[in-house]
PDB file of C-alpha atoms in Angstrom:
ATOM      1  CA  UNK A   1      80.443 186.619  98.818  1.00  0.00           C
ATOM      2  CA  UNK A   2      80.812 185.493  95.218  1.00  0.00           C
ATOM      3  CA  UNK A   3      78.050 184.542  92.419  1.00  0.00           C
ATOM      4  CA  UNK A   4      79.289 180.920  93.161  1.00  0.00           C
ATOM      5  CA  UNK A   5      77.550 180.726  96.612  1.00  0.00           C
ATOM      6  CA  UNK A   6      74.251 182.007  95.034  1.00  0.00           C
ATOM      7  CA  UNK A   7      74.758 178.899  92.248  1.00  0.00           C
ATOM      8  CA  UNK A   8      75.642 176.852  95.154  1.00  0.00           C
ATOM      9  CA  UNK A   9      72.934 177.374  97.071  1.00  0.00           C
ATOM     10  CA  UNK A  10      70.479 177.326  94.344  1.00  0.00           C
ATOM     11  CA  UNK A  11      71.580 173.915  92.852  1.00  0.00           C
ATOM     12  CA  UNK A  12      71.165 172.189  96.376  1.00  0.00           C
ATOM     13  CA  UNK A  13      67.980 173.224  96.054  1.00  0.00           C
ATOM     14  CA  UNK A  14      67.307 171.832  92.767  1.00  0.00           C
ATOM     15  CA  UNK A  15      69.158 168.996  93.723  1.00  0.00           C
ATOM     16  CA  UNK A  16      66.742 168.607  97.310  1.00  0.00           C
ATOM     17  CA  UNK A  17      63.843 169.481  94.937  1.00  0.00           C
ATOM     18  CA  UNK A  18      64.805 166.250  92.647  1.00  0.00           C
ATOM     19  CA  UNK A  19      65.319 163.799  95.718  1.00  0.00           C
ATOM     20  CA  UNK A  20      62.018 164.841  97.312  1.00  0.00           C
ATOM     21  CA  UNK A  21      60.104 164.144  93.669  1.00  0.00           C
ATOM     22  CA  UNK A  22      62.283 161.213  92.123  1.00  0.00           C
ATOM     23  CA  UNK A  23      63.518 159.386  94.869  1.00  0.00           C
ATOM     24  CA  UNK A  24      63.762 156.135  92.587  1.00  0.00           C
ATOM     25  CA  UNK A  25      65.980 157.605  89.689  1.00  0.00           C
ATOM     26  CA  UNK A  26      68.129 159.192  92.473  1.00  0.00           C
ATOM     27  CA  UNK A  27      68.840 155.718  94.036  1.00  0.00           C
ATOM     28  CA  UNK A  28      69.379 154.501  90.065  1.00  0.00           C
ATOM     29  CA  UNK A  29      72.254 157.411  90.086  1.00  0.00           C
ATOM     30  CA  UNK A  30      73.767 156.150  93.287  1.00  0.00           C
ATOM     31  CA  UNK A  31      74.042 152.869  92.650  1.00  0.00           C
ATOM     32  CA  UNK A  32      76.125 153.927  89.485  1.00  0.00           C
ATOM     33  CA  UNK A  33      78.328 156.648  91.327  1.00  0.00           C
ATOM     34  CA  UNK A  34      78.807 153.744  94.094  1.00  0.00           C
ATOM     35  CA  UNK A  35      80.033 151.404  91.041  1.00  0.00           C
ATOM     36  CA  UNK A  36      82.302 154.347  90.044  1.00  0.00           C
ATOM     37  CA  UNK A  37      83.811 154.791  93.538  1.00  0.00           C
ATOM     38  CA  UNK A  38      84.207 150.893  93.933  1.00  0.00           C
ATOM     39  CA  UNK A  39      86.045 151.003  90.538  1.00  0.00           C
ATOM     40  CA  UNK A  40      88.623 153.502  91.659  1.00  0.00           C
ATOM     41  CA  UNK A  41      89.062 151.564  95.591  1.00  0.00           C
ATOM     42  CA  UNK A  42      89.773 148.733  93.823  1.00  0.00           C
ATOM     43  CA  UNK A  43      92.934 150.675  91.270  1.00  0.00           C
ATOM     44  CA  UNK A  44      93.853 152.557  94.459  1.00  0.00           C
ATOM     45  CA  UNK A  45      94.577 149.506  96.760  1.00  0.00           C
ATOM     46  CA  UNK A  46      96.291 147.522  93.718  1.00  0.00           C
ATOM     47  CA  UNK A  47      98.838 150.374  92.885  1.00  0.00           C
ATOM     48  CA  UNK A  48      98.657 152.565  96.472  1.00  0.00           C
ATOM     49  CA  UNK A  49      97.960 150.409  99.107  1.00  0.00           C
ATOM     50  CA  UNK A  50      99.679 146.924  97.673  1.00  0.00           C
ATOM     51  CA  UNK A  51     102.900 147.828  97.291  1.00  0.00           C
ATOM     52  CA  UNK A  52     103.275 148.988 101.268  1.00  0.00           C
ATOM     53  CA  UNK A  53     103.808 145.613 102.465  1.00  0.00           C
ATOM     54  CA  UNK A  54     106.383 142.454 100.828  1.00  0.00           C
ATOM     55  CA  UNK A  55     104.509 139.538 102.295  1.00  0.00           C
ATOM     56  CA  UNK A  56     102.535 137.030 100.697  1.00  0.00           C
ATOM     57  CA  UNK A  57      99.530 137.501 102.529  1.00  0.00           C
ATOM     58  CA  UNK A  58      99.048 140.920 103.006  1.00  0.00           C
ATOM     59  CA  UNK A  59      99.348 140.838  98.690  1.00  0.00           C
ATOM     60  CA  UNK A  60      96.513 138.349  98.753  1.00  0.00           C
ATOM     61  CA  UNK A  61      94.299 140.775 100.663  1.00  0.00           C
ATOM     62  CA  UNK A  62      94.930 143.403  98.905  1.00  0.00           C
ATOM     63  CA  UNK A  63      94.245 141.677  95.529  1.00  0.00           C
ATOM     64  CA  UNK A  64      91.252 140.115  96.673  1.00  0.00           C
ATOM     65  CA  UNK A  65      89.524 143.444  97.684  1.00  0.00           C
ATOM     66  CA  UNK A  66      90.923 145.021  94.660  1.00  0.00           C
ATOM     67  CA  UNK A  67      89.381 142.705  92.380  1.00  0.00           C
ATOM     68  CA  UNK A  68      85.911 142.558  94.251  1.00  0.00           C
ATOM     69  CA  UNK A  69      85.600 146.246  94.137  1.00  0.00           C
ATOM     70  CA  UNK A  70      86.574 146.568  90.755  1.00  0.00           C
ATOM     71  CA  UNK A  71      84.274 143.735  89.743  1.00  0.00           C
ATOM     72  CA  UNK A  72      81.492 145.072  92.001  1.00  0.00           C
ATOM     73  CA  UNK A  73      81.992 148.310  90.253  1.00  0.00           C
ATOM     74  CA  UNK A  74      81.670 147.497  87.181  1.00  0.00           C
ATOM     75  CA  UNK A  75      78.137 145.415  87.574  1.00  0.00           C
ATOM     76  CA  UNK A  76      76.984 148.359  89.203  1.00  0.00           C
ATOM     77  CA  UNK A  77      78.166 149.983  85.902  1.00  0.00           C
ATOM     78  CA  UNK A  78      77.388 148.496  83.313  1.00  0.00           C
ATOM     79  CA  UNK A  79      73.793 146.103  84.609  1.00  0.00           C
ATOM     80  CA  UNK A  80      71.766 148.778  85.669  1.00  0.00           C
ATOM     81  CA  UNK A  81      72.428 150.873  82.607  1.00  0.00           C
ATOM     82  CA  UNK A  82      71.012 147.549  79.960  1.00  0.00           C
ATOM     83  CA  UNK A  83      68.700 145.788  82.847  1.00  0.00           C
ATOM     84  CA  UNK A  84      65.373 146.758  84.327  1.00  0.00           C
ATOM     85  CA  UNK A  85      64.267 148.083  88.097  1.00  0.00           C
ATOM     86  CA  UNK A  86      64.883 144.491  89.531  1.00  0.00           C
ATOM     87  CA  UNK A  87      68.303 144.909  89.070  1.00  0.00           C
ATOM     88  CA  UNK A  88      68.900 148.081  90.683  1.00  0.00           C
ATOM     89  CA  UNK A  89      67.411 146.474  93.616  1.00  0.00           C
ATOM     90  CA  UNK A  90      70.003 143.664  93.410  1.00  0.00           C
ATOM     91  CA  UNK A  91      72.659 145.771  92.799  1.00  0.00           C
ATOM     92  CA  UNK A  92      71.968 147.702  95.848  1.00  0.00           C
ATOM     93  CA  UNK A  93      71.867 144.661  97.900  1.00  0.00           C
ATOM     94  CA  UNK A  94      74.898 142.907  96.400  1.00  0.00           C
ATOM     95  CA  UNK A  95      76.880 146.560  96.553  1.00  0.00           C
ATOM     96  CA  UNK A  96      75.708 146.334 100.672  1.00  0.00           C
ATOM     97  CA  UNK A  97      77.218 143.234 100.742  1.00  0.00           C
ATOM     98  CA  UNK A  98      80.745 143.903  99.479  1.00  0.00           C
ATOM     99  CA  UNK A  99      81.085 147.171 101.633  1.00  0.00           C
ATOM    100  CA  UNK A 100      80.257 144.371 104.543  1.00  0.00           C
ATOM    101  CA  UNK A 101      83.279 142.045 102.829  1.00  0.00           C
ATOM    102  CA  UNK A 102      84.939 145.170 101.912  1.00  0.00           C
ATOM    103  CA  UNK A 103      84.995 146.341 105.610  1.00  0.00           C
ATOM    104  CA  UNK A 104      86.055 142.889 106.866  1.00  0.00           C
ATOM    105  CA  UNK A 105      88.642 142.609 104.271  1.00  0.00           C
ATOM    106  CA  UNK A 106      90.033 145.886 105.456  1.00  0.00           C
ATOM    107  CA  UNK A 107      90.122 145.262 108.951  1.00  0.00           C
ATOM    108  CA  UNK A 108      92.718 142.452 108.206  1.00  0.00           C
ATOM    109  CA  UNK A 109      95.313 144.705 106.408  1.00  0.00           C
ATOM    110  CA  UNK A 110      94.620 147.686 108.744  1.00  0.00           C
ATOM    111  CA  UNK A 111      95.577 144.772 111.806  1.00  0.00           C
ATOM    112  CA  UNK A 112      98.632 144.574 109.187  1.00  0.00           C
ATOM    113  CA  UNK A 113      99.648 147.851 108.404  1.00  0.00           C
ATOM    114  CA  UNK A 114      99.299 148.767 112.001  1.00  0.00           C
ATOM    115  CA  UNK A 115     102.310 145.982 112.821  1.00  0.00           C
ATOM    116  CA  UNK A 116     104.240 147.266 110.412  1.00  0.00           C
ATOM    117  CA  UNK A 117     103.808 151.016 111.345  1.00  0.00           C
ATOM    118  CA  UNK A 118     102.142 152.919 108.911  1.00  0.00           C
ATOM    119  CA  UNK A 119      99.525 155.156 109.160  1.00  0.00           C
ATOM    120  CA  UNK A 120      95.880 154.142 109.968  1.00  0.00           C
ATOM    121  CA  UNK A 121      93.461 156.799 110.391  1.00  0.00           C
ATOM    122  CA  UNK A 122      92.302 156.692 106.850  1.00  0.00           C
ATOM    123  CA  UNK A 123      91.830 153.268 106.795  1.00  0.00           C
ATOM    124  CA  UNK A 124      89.451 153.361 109.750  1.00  0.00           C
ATOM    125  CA  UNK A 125      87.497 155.894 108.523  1.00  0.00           C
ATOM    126  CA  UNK A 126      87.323 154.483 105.325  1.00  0.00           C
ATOM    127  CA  UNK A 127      86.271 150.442 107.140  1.00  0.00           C
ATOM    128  CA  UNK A 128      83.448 152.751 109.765  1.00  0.00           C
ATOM    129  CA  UNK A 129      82.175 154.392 105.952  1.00  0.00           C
ATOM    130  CA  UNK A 130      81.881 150.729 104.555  1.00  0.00           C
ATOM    131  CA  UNK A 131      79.854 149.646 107.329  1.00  0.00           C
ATOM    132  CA  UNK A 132      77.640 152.350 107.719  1.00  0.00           C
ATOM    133  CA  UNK A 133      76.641 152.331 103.414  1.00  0.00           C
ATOM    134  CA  UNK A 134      76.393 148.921 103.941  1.00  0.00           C
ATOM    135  CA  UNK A 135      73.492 149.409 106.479  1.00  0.00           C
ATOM    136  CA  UNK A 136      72.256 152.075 104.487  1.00  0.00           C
ATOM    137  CA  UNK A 137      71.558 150.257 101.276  1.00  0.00           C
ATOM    138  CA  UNK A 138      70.241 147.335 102.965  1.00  0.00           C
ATOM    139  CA  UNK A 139      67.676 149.972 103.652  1.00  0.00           C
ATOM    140  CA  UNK A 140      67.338 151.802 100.240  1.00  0.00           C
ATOM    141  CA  UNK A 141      65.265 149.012  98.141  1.00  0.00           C
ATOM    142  CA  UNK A 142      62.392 149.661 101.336  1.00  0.00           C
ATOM    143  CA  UNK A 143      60.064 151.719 101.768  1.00  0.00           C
ATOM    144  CA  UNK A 144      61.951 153.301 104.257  1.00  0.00           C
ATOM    145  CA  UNK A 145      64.589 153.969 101.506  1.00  0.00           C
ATOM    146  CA  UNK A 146      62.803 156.234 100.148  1.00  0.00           C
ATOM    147  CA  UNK A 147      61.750 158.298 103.209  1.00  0.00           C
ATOM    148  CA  UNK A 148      65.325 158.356 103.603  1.00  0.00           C
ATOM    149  CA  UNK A 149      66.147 159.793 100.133  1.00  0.00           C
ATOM    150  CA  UNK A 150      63.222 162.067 100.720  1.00  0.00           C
ATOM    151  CA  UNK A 151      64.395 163.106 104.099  1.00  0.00           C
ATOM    152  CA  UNK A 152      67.743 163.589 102.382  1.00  0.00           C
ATOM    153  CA  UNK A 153      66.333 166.399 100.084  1.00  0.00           C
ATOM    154  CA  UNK A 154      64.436 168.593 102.416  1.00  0.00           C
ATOM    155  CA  UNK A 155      67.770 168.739 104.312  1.00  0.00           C
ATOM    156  CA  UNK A 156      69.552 169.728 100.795  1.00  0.00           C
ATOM    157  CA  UNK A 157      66.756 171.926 100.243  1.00  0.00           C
ATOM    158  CA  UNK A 158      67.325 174.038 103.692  1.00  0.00           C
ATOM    159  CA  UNK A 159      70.924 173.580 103.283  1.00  0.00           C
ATOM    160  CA  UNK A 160      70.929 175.358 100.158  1.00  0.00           C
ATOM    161  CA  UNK A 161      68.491 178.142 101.143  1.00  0.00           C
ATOM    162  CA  UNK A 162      70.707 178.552 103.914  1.00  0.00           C
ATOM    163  CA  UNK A 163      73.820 178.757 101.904  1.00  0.00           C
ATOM    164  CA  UNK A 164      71.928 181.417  99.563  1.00  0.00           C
ATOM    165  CA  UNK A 165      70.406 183.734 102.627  1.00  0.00           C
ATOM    166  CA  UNK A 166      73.931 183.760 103.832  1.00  0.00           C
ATOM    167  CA  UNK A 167      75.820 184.733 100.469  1.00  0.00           C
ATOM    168  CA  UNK A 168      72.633 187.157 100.518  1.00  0.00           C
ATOM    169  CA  UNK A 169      73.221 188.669 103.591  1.00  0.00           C
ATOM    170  CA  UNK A 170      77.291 189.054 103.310  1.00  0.00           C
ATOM    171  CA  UNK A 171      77.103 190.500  99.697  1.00  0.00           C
ATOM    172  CA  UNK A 172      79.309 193.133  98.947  1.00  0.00           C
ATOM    173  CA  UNK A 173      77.589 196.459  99.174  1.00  0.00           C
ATOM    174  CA  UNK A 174      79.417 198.662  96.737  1.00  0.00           C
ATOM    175  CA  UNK A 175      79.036 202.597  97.735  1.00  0.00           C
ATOM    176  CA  UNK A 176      79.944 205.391  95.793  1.00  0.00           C
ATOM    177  CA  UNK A 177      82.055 207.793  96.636  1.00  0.00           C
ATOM    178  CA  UNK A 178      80.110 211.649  95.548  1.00  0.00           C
ATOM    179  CA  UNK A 179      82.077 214.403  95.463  1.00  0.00           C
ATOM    180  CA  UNK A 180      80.128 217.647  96.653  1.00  0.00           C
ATOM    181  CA  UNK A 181      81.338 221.188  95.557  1.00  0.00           C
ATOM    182  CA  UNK A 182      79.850 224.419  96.214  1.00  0.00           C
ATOM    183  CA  UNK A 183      78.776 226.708  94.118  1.00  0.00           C
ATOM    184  CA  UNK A 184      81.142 229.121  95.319  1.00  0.00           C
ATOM    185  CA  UNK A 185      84.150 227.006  94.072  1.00  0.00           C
ATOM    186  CA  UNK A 186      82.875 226.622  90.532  1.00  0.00           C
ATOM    187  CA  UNK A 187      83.208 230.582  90.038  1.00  0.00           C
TER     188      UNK A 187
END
């Protein structure tokens, strides 16, 4: 195994260590890496997904969610980095809410897509994601948010003693090679 997995492993830890003891600035970060990822949905479906189809409709659809998540994204952004706590629970909430209109959204040009015979599977996954961080965050602001974060970390922290013991154990052992002469030969 390489150094890597022993930085690997280590960071998780640090990382688990950080979610068990700050579970509030941890939720602070996600709501910003959320805003990130909504950012870059909403570029991807404008210039990737947009172009598929000709039709009027389908164009609409795409726009719409392209300009929601790009909107979304960059509240999540930008508010939470100048406002106080209260916003970071509203921005969780209102981030909930588009992966819910997100989802629905995406059903509609998956139906649409489908017709017109392009792949899907991504698209699913990606509509089952949006539903499932949608019920998620509705959690987060809760108490039971932060159990969840907290929960979250011990699991990091195992998972990255794990990954450590195991790039532990399979470590190269290096062994010399010793050559052995007699005394015999020297002479």
């Amino acid at each position: 195994m390489k150094n890597t997995n022993y930085f690997l492993g280590i960071m998780m830890v640090i990382v688990g260590l950080m979610m068990c003891m700050a579970a509030e600035p941890i939720i602070m970060v996600l709501v910003i890496v959320l805003g990130i990822s909504a950012l870059a949905e909403g570029v991807f479906v404008l210039t990737s997904v947009m172009p598929l189809i000709d039709e009027r409709p389908f164009k609409i659809e795409c726009a719409v969610r392209a300009a929601i998540s790009v909107i979304i994204g960059l509240l999540c952004v930008i508010l939470p980095l100048r406002m106080a706590t209260f916003v970071w629970q509203v921005m969780i909430y209102i981030f909930a809410i588009y992966a819910l209109i997100s989802a629905a959204l995406g059903i509609a040009i998956v139906l649409r897509l489908r017709s017109e015979g392009f792949p899907m599977k991504r698209y699913v996954i990606e509509i089952a994601a949006s539903i499932v961080l949608a019920l998620i965050l509705f959690a987060l602001p809760s108490s039971f948010g932060f159990t969840l974060i907290r929960l979250g970390g011990v699991l990091m922290i195992l998972a990255g003693g794990i990954t450590t013991f195991v790039a532990w154990k399979n470590r190269d052992i290096v062994i010399e090679t010793v050559e052995v002469r007699d005394a015999d030969d020297e002479e």
